[in-house]
mmCIF file of C-alpha atoms in Angstrom:
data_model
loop_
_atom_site.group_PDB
_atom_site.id
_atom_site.type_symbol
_atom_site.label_atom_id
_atom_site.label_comp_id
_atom_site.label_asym_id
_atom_site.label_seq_id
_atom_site.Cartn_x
_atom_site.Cartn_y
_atom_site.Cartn_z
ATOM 1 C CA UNK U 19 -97.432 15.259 19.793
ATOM 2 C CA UNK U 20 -94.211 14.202 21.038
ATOM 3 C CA UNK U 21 -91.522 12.593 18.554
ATOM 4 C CA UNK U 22 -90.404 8.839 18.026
ATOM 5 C CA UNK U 23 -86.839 8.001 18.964
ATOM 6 C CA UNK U 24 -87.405 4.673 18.208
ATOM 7 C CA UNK U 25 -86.159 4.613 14.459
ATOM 8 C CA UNK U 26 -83.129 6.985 15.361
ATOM 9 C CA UNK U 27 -82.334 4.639 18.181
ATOM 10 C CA UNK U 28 -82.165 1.543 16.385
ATOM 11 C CA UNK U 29 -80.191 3.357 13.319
ATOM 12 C CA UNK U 30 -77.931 3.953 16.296
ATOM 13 C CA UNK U 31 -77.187 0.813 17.627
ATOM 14 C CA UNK U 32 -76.672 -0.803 14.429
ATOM 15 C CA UNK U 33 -73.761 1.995 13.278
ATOM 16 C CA UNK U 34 -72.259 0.723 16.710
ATOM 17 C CA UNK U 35 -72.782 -2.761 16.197
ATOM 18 C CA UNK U 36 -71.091 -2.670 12.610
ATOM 19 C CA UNK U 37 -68.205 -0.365 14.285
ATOM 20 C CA UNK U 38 -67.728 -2.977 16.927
ATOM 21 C CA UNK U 39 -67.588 -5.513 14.383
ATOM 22 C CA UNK U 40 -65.241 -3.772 12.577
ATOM 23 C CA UNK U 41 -62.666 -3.211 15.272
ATOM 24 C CA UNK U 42 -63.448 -6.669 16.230
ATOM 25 C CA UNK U 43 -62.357 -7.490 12.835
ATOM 26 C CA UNK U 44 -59.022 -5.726 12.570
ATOM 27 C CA UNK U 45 -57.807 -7.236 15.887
ATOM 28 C CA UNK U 46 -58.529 -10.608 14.900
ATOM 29 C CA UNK U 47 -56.602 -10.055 11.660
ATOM 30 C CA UNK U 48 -53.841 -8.472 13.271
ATOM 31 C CA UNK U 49 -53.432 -11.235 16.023
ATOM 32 C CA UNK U 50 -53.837 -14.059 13.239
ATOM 33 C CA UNK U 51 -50.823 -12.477 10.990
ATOM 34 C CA UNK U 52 -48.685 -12.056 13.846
ATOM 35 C CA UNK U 53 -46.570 -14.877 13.598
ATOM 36 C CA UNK U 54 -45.799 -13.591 9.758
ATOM 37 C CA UNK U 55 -44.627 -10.734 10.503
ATOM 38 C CA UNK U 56 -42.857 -11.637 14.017
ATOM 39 C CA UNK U 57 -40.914 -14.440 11.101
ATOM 40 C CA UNK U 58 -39.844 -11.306 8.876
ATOM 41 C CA UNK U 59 -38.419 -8.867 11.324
ATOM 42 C CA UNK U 60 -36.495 -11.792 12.351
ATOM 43 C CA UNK U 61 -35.498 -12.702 8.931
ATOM 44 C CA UNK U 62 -34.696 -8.676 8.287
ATOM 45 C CA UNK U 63 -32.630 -8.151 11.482
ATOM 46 C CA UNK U 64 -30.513 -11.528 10.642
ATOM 47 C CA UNK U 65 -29.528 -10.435 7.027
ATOM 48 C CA UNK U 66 -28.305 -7.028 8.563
ATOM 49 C CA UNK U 67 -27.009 -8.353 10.970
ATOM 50 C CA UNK U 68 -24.753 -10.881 8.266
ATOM 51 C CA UNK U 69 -24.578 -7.583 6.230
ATOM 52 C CA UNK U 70 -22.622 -5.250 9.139
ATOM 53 C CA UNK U 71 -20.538 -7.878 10.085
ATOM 54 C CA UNK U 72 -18.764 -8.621 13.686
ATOM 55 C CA UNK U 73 -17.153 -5.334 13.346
ATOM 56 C CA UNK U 74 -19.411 -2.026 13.181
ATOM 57 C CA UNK U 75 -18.881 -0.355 10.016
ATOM 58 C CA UNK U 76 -17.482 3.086 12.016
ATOM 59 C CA UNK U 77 -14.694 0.745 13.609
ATOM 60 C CA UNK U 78 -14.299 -0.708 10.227
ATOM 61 C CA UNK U 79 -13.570 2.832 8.650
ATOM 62 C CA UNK U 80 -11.515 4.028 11.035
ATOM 63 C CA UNK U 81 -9.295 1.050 10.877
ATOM 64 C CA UNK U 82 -8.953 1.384 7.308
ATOM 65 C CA UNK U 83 -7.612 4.847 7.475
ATOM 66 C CA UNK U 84 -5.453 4.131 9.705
ATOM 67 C CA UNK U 85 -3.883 1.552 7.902
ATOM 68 C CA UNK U 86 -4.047 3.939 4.432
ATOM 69 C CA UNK U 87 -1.824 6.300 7.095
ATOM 70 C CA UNK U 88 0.388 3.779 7.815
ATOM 71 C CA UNK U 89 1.039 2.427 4.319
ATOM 72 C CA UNK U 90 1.523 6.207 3.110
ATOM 73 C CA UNK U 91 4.324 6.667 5.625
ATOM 74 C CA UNK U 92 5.906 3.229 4.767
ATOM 75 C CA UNK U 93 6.010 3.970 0.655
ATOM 76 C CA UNK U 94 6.996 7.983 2.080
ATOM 77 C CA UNK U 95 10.325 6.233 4.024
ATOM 78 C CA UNK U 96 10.970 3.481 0.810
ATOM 79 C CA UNK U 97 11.028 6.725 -1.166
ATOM 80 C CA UNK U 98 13.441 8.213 0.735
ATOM 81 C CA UNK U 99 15.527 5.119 1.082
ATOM 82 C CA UNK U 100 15.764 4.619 -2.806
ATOM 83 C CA UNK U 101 15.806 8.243 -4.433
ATOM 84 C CA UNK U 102 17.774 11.511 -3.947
ATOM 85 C CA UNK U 103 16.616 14.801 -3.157
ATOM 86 C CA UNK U 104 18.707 17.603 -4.237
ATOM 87 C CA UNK U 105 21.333 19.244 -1.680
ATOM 88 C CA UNK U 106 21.463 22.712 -0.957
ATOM 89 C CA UNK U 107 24.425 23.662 -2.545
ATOM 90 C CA UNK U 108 23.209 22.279 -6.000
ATOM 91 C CA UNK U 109 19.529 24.415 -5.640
ATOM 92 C CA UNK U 110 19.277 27.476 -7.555
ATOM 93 C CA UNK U 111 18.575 30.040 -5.352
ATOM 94 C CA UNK U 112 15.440 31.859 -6.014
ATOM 95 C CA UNK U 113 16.562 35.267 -6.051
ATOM 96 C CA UNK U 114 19.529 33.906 -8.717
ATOM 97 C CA UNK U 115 18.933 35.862 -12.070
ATOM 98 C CA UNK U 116 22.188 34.279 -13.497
ATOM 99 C CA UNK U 117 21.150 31.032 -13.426
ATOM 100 C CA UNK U 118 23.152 29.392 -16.006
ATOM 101 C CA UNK U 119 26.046 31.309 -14.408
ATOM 102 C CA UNK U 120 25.346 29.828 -10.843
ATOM 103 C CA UNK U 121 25.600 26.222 -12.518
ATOM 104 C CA UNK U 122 29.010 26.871 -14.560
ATOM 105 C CA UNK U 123 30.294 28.124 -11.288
ATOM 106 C CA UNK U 124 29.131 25.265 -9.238
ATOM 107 C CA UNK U 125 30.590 23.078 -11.614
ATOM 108 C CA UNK U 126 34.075 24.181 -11.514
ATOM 109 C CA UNK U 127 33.793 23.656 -8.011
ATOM 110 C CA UNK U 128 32.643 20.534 -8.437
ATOM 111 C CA UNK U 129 35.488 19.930 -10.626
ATOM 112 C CA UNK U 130 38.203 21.322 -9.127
ATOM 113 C CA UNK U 131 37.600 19.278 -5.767
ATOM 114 C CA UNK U 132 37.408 16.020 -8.073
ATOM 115 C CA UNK U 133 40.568 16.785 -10.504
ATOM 116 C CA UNK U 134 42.730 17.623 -6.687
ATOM 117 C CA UNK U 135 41.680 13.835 -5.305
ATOM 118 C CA UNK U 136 41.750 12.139 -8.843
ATOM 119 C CA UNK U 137 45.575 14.062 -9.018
ATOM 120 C CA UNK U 138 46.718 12.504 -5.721
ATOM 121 C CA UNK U 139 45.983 9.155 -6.652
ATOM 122 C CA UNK U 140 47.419 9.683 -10.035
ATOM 123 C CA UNK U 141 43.892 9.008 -11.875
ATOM 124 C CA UNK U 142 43.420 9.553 -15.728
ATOM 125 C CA UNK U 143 40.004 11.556 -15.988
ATOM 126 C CA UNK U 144 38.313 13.683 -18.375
ATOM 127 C CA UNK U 145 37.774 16.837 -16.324
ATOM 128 C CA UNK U 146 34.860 17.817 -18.274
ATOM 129 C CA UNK U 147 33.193 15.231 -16.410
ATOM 130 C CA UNK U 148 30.881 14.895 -19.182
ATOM 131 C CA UNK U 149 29.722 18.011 -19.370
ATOM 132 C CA UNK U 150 29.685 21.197 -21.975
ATOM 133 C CA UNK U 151 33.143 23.126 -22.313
ATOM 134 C CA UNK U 152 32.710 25.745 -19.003
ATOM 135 C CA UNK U 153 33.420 28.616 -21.369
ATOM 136 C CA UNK U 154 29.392 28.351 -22.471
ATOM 137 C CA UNK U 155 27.048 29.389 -19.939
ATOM 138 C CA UNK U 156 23.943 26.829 -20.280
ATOM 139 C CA UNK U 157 20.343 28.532 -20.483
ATOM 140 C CA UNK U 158 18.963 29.426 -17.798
ATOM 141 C CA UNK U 159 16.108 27.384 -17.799
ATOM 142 C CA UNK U 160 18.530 24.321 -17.847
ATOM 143 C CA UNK U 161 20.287 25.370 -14.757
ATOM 144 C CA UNK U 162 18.687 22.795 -11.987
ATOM 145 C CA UNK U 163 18.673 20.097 -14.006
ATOM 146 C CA UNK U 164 22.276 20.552 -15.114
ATOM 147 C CA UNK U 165 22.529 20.760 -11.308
ATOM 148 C CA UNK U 166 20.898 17.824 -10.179
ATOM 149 C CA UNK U 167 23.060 15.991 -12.737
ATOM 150 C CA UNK U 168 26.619 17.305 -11.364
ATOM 151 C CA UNK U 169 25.328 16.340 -7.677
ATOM 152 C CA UNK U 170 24.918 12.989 -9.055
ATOM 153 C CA UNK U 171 28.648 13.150 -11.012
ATOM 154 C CA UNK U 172 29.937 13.993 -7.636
ATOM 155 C CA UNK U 173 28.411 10.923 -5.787
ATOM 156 C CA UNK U 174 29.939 8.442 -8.365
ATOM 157 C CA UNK U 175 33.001 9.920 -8.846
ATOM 158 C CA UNK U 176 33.877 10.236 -5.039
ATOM 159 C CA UNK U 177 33.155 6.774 -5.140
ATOM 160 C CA UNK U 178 35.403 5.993 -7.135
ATOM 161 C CA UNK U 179 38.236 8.156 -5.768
ATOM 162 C CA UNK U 180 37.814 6.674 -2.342
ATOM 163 C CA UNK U 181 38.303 2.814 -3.356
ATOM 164 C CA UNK U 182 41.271 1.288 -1.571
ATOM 165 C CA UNK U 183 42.771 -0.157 -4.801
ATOM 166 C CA UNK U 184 43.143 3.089 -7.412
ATOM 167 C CA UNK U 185 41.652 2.948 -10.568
ATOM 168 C CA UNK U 186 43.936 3.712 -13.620
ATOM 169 C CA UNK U 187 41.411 6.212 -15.301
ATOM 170 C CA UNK U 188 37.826 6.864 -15.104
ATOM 171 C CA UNK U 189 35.643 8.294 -17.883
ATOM 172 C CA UNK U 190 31.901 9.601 -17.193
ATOM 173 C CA UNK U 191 29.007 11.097 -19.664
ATOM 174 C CA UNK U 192 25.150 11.146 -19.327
ATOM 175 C CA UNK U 193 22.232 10.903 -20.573
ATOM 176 C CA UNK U 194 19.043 13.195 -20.989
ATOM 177 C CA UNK U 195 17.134 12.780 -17.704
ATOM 178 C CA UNK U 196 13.489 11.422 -18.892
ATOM 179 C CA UNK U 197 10.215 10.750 -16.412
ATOM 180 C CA UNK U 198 9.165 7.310 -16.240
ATOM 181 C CA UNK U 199 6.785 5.396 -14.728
ATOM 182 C CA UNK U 200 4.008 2.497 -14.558
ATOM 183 C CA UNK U 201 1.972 2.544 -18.146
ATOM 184 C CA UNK U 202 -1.081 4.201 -18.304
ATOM 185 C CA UNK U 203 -0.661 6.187 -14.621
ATOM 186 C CA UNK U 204 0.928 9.245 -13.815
ATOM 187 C CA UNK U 205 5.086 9.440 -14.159
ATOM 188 C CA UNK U 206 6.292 8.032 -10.852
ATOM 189 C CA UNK U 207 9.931 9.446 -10.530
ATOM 190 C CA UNK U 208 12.666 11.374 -12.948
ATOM 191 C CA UNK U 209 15.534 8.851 -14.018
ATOM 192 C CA UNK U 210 18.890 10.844 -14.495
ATOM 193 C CA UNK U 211 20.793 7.930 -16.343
ATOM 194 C CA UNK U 212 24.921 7.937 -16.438
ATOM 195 C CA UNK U 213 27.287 5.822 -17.776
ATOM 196 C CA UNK U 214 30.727 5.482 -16.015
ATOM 197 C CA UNK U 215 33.713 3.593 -17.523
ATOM 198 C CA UNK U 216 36.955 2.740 -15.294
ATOM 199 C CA UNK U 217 39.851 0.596 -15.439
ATOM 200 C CA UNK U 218 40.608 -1.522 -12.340
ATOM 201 C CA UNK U 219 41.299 -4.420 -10.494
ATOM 202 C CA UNK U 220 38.313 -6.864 -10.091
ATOM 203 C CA UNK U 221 38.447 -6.384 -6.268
ATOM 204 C CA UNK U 222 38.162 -2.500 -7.221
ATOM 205 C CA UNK U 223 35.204 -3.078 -9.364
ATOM 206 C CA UNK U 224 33.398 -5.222 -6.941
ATOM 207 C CA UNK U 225 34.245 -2.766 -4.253
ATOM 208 C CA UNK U 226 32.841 0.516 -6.222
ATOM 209 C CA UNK U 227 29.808 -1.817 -6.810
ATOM 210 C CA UNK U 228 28.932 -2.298 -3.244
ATOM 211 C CA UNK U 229 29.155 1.386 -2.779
ATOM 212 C CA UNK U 230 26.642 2.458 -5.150
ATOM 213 C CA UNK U 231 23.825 0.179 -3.586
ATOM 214 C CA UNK U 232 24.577 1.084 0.334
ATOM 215 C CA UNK U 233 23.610 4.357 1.486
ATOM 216 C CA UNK U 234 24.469 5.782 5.196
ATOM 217 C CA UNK U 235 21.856 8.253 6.508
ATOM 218 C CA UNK U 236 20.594 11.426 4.619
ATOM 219 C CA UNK U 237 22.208 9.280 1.761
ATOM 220 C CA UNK U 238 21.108 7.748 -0.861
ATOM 221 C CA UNK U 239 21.956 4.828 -3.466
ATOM 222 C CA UNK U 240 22.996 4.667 -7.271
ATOM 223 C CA UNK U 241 20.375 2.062 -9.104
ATOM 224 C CA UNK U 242 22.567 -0.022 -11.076
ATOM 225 C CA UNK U 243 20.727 -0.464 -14.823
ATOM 226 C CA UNK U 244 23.343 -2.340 -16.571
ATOM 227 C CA UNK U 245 27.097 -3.654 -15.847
ATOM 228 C CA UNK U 246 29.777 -4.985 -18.255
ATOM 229 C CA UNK U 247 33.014 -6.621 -17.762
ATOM 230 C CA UNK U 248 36.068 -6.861 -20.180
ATOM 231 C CA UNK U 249 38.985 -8.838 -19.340
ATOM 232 C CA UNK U 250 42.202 -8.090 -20.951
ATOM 233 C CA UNK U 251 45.207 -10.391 -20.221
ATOM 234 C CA UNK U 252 48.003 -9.140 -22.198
ATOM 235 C CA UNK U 253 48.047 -5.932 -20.152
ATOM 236 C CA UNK U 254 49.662 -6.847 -16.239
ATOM 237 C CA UNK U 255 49.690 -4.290 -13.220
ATOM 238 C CA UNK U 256 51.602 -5.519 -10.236
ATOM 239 C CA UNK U 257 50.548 -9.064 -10.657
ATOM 240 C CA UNK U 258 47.442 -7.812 -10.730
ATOM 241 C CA UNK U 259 44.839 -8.072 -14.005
ATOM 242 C CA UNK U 260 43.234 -5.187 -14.742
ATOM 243 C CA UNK U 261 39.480 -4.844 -16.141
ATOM 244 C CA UNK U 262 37.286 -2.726 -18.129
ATOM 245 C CA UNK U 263 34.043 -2.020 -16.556
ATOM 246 C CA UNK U 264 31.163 -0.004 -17.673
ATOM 247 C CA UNK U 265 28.373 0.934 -15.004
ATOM 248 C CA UNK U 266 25.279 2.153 -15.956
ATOM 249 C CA UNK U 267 23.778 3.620 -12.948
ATOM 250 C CA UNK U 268 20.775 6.019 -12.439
ATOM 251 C CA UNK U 269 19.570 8.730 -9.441
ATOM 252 C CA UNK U 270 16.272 8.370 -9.545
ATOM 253 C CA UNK U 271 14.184 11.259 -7.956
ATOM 254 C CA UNK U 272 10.547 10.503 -7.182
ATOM 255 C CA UNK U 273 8.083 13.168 -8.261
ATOM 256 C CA UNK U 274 5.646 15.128 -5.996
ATOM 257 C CA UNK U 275 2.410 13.730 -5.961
ATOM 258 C CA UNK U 276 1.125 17.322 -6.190
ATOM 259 C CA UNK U 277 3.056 18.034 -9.088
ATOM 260 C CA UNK U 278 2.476 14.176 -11.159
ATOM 261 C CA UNK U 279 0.631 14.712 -14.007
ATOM 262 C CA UNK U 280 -2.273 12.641 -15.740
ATOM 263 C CA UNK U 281 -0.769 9.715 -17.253
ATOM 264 C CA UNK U 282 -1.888 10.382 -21.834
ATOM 265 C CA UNK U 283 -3.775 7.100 -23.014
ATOM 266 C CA UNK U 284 -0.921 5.979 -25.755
ATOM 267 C CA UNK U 285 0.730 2.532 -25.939
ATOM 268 C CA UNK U 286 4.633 2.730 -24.653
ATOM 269 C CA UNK U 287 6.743 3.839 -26.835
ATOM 270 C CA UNK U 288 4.813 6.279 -29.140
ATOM 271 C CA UNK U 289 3.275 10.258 -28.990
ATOM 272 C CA UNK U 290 5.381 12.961 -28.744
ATOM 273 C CA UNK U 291 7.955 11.872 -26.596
ATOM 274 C CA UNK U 292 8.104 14.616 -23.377
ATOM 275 C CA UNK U 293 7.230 12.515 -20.801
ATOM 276 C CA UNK U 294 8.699 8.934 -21.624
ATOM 277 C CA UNK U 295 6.286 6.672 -19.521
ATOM 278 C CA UNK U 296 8.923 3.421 -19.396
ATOM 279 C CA UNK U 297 12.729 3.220 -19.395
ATOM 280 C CA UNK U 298 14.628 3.270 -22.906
#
């Protein structure tokens, strides 16, 4: 008896038949939707495209470090151009173990070469200069700051020793350097404050005045915080009226930003007072 295919043959054909159907199906669908999604890549690639820009982003990057370069050197030179560094001479060496020692020496120096110039031009000064009696040595920890404050003596005083018209004394003291600083941010620079007193003919005054805010190179300026004037007339030199003027002037010496540190969330003016985030 031989078996029927017949059955198994038409099972067959329709499996095929629904299969072809089926593919026949999923083309159609595809071709009909199509135009759908042809309309959202489009849409897709022209919102990236508005997204990157004319410019790639890599261009865009690399531009804007090299302008964070250049802006870094700029503020690096206005830094220079405004604030001191200290010289050589007035570093504490760091194999000194006399610290305070190396300061009271550098100091009479200092002094010496000042009182020799101010004695030429027959100058009233205080030869202290402002400073402690030299027969106490200063701690030792005091040293370079003591030292950064005579460099900045010396600038203003030669100043005033070199002006064309003498001055009839001079008189200079200062005040405790203090870190200052925009609020709320890390101290920007250390403010060595001084106040110098002189009496002189206006075109003296005016002259010294100019000094202080031109600097030649690897020099650098005195800020000027504060200048007063008093006219006297019933004292006469040579024709010539002479004035009282008081300069307050400044060195200002910008900080490291490796050694800046994180600015303490208090208003201005209050906590403990060692790092004094505005000016007095």
């Amino acid at each position: 008896m031989s078996p029927d295919f017949s059955s198994a043959a038409r099972g067959g054909l329709v499996a095929l038949l629904a299969a072809l159907l089926g593919a026949g199906g999923m083309v159609w669908w595809q071709w009909s939707d199509q135009p759908a999604v042809d309309e959202r890549l489009a849409a897709a690639r022209e919102a990236a495209a508005k997204i990157a820009g004319k410019e790639p982003l890599k261009a865009r990057v690399a531009r804007q470090r090299a302008a964070n370069v250049e802006l870094r050197a700029n503020i690096a030179e206005l830094k220079a151009q405004a604030g001191f560094t200290t010289a050589e001479r007035f570093k504490v060496p760091p194999t000194e173990n006399e610290k305070g020692k190396f300061f009271l020496n550098r100091f009479v120096d200092v002094r010496q070469a000042l009182r020799e110039k101010a004695v030429a031009r027959r100058i009233e000064s205080d030869e202290r200069l402002g400073f402690p009696p030299d027969d106490k040595v200063p701690p030792d920890e005091e040293a370079q700051t003591l030292l950064d404050m005579l460099q900045l003596t010396e600038k203003a005083l030669t100043v005033v020793l070199a002006a064309p018209d003498p001055v009839e004394w001079f008189d200079i003291s200062h005040g405790k350097p203090y870190e200052t600083g925009p609020v709320s941010r890390p101290p920007l620079l250390k403010e060595y404050p001084l106040t110098l007193k002189l009496r002189g003919s206006l075109k003296t005054v005016l002259w010294i005045l100019h000094s202080y805010g031109t600097r030649s190179e690897r020099d650098y300026p005195l800020i000027l915080r504060g200048l007063t004037i008093v006219s006297s007339n019933n004292r006469v030199r040579d024709d010539v009226q002479q004035l009282e003027a008081t300069f307050e002037l400044a060195g200002m010496a910008f900080l490291a930003d490796a050694g800046r540190t994180p600015a303490q969330a208090e208003p201005r003016g209050t906590g403990s007072g060692a790092v004094i985030r505005a000016r007095p």
